[in-house]
PDB file of C-alpha atoms in Angstrom:
ATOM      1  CA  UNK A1102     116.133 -16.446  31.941  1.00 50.00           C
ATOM      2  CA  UNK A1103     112.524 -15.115  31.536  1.00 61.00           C
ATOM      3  CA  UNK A1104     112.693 -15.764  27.905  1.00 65.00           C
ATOM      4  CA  UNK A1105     113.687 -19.269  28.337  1.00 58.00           C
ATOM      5  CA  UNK A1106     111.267 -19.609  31.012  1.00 57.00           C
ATOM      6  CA  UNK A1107     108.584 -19.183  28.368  1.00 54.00           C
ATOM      7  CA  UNK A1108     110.135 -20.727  25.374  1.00 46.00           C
ATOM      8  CA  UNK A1109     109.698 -23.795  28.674  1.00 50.00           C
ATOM      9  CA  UNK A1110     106.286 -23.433  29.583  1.00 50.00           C
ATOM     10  CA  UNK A1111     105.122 -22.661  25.601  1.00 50.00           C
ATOM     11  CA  UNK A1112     106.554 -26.303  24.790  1.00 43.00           C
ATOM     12  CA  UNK A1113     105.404 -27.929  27.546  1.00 43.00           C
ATOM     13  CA  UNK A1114     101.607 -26.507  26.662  1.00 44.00           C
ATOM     14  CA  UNK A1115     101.998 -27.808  23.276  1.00 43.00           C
ATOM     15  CA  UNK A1116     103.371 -31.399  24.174  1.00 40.00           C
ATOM     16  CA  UNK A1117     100.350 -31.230  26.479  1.00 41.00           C
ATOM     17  CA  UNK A1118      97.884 -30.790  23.823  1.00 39.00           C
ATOM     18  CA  UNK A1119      99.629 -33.412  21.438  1.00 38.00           C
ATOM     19  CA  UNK A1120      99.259 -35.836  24.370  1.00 38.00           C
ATOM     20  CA  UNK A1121      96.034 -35.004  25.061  1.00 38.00           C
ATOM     21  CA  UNK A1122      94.847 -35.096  21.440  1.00 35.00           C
ATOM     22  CA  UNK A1123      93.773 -38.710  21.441  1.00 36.00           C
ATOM     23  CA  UNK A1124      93.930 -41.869  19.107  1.00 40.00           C
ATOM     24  CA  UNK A1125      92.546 -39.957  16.298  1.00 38.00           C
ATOM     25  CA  UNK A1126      94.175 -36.397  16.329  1.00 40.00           C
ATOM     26  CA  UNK A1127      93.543 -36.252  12.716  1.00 50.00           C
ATOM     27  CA  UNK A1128      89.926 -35.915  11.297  1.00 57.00           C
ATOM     28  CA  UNK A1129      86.720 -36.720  13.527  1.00 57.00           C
ATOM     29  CA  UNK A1130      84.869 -40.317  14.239  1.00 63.00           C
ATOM     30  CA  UNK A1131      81.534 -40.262  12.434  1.00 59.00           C
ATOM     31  CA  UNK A1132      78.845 -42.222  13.776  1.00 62.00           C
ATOM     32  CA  UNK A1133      76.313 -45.072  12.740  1.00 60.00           C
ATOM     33  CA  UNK A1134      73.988 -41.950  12.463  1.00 61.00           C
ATOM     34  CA  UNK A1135      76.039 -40.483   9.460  1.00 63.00           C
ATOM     35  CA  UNK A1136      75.198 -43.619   7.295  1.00 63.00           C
ATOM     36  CA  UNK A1137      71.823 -44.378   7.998  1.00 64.00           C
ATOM     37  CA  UNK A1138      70.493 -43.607   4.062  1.00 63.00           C
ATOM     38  CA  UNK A1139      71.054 -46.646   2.086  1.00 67.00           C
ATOM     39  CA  UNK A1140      72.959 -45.083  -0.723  1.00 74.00           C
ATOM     40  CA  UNK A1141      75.944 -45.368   1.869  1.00 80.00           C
ATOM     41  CA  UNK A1142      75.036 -48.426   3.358  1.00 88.00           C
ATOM     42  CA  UNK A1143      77.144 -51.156   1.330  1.00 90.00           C
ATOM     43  CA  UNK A1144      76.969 -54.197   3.407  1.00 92.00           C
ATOM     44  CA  UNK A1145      74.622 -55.434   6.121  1.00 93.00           C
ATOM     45  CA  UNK A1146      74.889 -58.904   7.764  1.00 96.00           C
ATOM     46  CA  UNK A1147      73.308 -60.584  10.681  1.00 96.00           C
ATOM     47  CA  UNK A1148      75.810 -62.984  12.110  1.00 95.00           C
ATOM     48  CA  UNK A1149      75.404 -64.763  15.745  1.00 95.00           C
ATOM     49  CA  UNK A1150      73.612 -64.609  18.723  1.00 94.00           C
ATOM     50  CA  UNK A1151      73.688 -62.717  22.669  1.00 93.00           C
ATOM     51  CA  UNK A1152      72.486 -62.951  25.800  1.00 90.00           C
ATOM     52  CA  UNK A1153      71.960 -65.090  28.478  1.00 88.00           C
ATOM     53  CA  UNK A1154      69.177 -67.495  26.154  1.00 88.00           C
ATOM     54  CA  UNK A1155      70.409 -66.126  22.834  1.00 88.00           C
ATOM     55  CA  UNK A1156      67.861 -63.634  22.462  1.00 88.00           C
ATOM     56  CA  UNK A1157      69.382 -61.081  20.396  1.00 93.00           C
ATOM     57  CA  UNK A1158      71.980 -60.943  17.635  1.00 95.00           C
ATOM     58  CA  UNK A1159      74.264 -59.313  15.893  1.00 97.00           C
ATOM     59  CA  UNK A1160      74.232 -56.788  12.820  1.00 95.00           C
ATOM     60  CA  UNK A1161      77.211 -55.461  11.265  1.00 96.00           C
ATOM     61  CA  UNK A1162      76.894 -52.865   8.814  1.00 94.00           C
ATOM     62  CA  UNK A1163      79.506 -51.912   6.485  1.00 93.00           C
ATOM     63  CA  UNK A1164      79.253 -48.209   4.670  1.00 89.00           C
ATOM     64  CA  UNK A1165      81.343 -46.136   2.758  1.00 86.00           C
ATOM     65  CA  UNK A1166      82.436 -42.492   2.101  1.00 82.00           C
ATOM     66  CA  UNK A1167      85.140 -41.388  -0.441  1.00 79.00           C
ATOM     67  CA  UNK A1168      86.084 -45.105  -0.927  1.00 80.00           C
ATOM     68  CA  UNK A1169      87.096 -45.395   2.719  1.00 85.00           C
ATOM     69  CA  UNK A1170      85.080 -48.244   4.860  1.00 89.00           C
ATOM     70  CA  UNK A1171      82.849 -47.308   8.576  1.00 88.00           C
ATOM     71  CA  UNK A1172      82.095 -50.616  10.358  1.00 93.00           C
ATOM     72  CA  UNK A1173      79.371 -50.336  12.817  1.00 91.00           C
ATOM     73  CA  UNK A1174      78.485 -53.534  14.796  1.00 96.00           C
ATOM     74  CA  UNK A1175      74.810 -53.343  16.643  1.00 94.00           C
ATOM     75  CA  UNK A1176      73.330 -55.602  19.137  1.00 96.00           C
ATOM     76  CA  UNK A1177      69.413 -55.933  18.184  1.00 95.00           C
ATOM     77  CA  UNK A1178      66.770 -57.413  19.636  1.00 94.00           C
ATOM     78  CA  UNK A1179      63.104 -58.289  19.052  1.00 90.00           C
ATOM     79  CA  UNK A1180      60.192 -56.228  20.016  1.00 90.00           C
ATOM     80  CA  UNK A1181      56.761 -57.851  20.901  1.00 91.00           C
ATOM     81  CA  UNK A1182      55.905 -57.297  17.555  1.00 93.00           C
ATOM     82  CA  UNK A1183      59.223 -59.114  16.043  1.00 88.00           C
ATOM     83  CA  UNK A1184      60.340 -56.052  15.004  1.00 92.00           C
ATOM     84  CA  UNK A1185      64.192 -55.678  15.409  1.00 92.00           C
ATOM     85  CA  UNK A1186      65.658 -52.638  16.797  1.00 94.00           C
ATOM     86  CA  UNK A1187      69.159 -52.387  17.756  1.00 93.00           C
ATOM     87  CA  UNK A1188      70.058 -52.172  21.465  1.00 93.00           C
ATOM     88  CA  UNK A1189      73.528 -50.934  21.257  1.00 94.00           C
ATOM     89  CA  UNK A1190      75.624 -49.698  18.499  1.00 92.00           C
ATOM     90  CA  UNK A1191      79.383 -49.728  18.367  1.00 93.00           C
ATOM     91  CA  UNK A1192      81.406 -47.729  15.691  1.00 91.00           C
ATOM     92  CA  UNK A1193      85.001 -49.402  15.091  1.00 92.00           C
ATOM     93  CA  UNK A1194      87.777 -46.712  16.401  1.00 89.00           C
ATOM     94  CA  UNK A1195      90.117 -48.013  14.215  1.00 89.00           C
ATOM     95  CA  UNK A1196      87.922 -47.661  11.143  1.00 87.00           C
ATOM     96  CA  UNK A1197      85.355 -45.029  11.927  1.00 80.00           C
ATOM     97  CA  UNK A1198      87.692 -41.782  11.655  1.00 74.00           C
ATOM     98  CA  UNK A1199      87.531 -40.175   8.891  1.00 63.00           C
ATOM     99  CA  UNK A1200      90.998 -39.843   8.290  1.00 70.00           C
ATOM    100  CA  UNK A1201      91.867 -43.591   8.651  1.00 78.00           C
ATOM    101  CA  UNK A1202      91.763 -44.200   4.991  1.00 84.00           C
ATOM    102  CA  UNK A1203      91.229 -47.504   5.365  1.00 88.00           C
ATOM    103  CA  UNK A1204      88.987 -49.351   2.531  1.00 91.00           C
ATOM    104  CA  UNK A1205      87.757 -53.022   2.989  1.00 94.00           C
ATOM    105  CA  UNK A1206      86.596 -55.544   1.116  1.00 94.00           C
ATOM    106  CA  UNK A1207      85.466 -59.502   1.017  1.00 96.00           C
ATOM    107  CA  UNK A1208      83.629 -59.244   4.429  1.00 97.00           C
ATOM    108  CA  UNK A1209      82.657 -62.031   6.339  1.00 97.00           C
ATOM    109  CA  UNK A1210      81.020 -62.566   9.246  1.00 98.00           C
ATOM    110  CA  UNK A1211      81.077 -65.648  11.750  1.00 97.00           C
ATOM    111  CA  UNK A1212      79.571 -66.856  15.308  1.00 97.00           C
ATOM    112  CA  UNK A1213      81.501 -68.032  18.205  1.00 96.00           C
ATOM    113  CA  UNK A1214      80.742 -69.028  21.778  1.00 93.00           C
ATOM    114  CA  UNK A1215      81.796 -65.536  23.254  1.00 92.00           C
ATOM    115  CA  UNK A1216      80.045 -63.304  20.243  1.00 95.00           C
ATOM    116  CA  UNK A1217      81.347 -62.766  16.570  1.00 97.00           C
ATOM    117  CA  UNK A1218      84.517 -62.538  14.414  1.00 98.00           C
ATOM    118  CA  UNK A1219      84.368 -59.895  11.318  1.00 98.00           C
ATOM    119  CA  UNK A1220      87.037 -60.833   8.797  1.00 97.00           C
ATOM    120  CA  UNK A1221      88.064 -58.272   5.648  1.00 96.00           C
ATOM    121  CA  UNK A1222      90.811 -57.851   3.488  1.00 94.00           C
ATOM    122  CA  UNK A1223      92.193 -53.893   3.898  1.00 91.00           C
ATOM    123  CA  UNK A1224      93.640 -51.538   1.859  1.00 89.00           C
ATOM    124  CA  UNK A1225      95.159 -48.469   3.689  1.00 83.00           C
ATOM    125  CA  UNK A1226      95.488 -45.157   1.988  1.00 77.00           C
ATOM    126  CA  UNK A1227      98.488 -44.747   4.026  1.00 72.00           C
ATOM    127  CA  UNK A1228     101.026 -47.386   2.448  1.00 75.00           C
ATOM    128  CA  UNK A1229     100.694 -49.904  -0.439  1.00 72.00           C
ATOM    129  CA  UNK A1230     100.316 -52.903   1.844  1.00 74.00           C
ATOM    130  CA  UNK A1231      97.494 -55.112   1.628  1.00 67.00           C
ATOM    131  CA  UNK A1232      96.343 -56.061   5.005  1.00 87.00           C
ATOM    132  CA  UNK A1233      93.838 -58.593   6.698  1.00 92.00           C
ATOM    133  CA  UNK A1234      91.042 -57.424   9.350  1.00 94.00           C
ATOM    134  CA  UNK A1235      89.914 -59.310  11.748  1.00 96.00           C
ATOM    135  CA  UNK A1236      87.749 -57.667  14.578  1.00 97.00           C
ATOM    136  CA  UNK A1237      86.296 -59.936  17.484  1.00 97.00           C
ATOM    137  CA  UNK A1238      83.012 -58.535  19.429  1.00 97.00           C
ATOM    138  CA  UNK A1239      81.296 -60.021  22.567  1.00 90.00           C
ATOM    139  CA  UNK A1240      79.975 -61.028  24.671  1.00 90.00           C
ATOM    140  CA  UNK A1241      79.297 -57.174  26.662  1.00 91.00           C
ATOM    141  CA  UNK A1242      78.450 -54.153  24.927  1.00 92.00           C
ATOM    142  CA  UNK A1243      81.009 -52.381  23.334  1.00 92.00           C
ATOM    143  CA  UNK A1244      83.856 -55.173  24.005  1.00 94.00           C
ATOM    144  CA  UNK A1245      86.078 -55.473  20.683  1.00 96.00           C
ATOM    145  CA  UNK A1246      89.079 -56.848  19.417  1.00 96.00           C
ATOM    146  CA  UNK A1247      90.614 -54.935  16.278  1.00 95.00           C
ATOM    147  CA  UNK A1248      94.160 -56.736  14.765  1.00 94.00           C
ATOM    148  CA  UNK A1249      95.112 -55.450  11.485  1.00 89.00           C
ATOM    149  CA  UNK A1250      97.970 -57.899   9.955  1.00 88.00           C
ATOM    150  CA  UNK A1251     100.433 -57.170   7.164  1.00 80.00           C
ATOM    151  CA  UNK A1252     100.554 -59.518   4.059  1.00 68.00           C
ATOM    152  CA  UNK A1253     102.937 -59.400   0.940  1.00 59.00           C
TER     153      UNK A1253
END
């Protein structure tokens, strides 16, 4: 009994840790930081306004590493100068992992009432199906909508 009283507790530890492990067990998120040179840097777009009087709007930025796509989505605004400098940043979990292998292509960007919609066509590393993006962000800080779809 004491051996299968640790053969027990062993598995339950390691369930435990696979639970634990998160979305993204494989590989690490990389941040907006990683890609801030603009030999990685392959798309930028302003697209749509925030806030309360529309003062602010929307960048998304589009890089890539080892042909596999980071989407990064920042709220900027103006400085008294006009200068603008981007309030919040939010990296797309579904993308941003390095071991997503997920490449995209033919982005587009679009305002709506409630923020934007980012469109893309996707190619996973992980089958051969070609897939369409769409991501919707707004109106708060960090609120996003990721559907991947399946297409012949």
């Amino acid at each position: 009994m004491p051996r299968a009283a640790a053969v027990r507790k062993m598995l339950l530890a390691i369930l435990a840790t696979l639970c634990g492990a998160g979305a993204h067990a494989l590989g690490s998120d990389l941040g907006y930081d990683t890609f801030k040179t603009p030999d990685s840097v392959t798309w930028v777009q302003l697209c749509g306004t925030w806030g309360k009087n529309h003062e602010g709007t929307y960048r998304v930025v589009h890089a890539d590493q080892y042909a596999q796509s980071f989407l990064y989505v920042q709220r900027m605004t103006r400085d008294a100068n006009g200068s603008l400098h981007a309030d919040h940043t939010l990296a797309i979990a579904e993308l941003d992992n390095d071991h997503s292998e997920i490449a995209l292509t033919d982005l587009a960007c679009r305002a709506t009432p409630r923020g934007i919609v980012v469109t893309a066509k996707a190619a996973s590393g992980h089958d051969d199906k070609l897939r369409r993006v769409t991501i919707e962000v707004g109106p708060a800080p960090g609120q996003y909508r990721y559907r991947a779809q399946r297409t012949r």
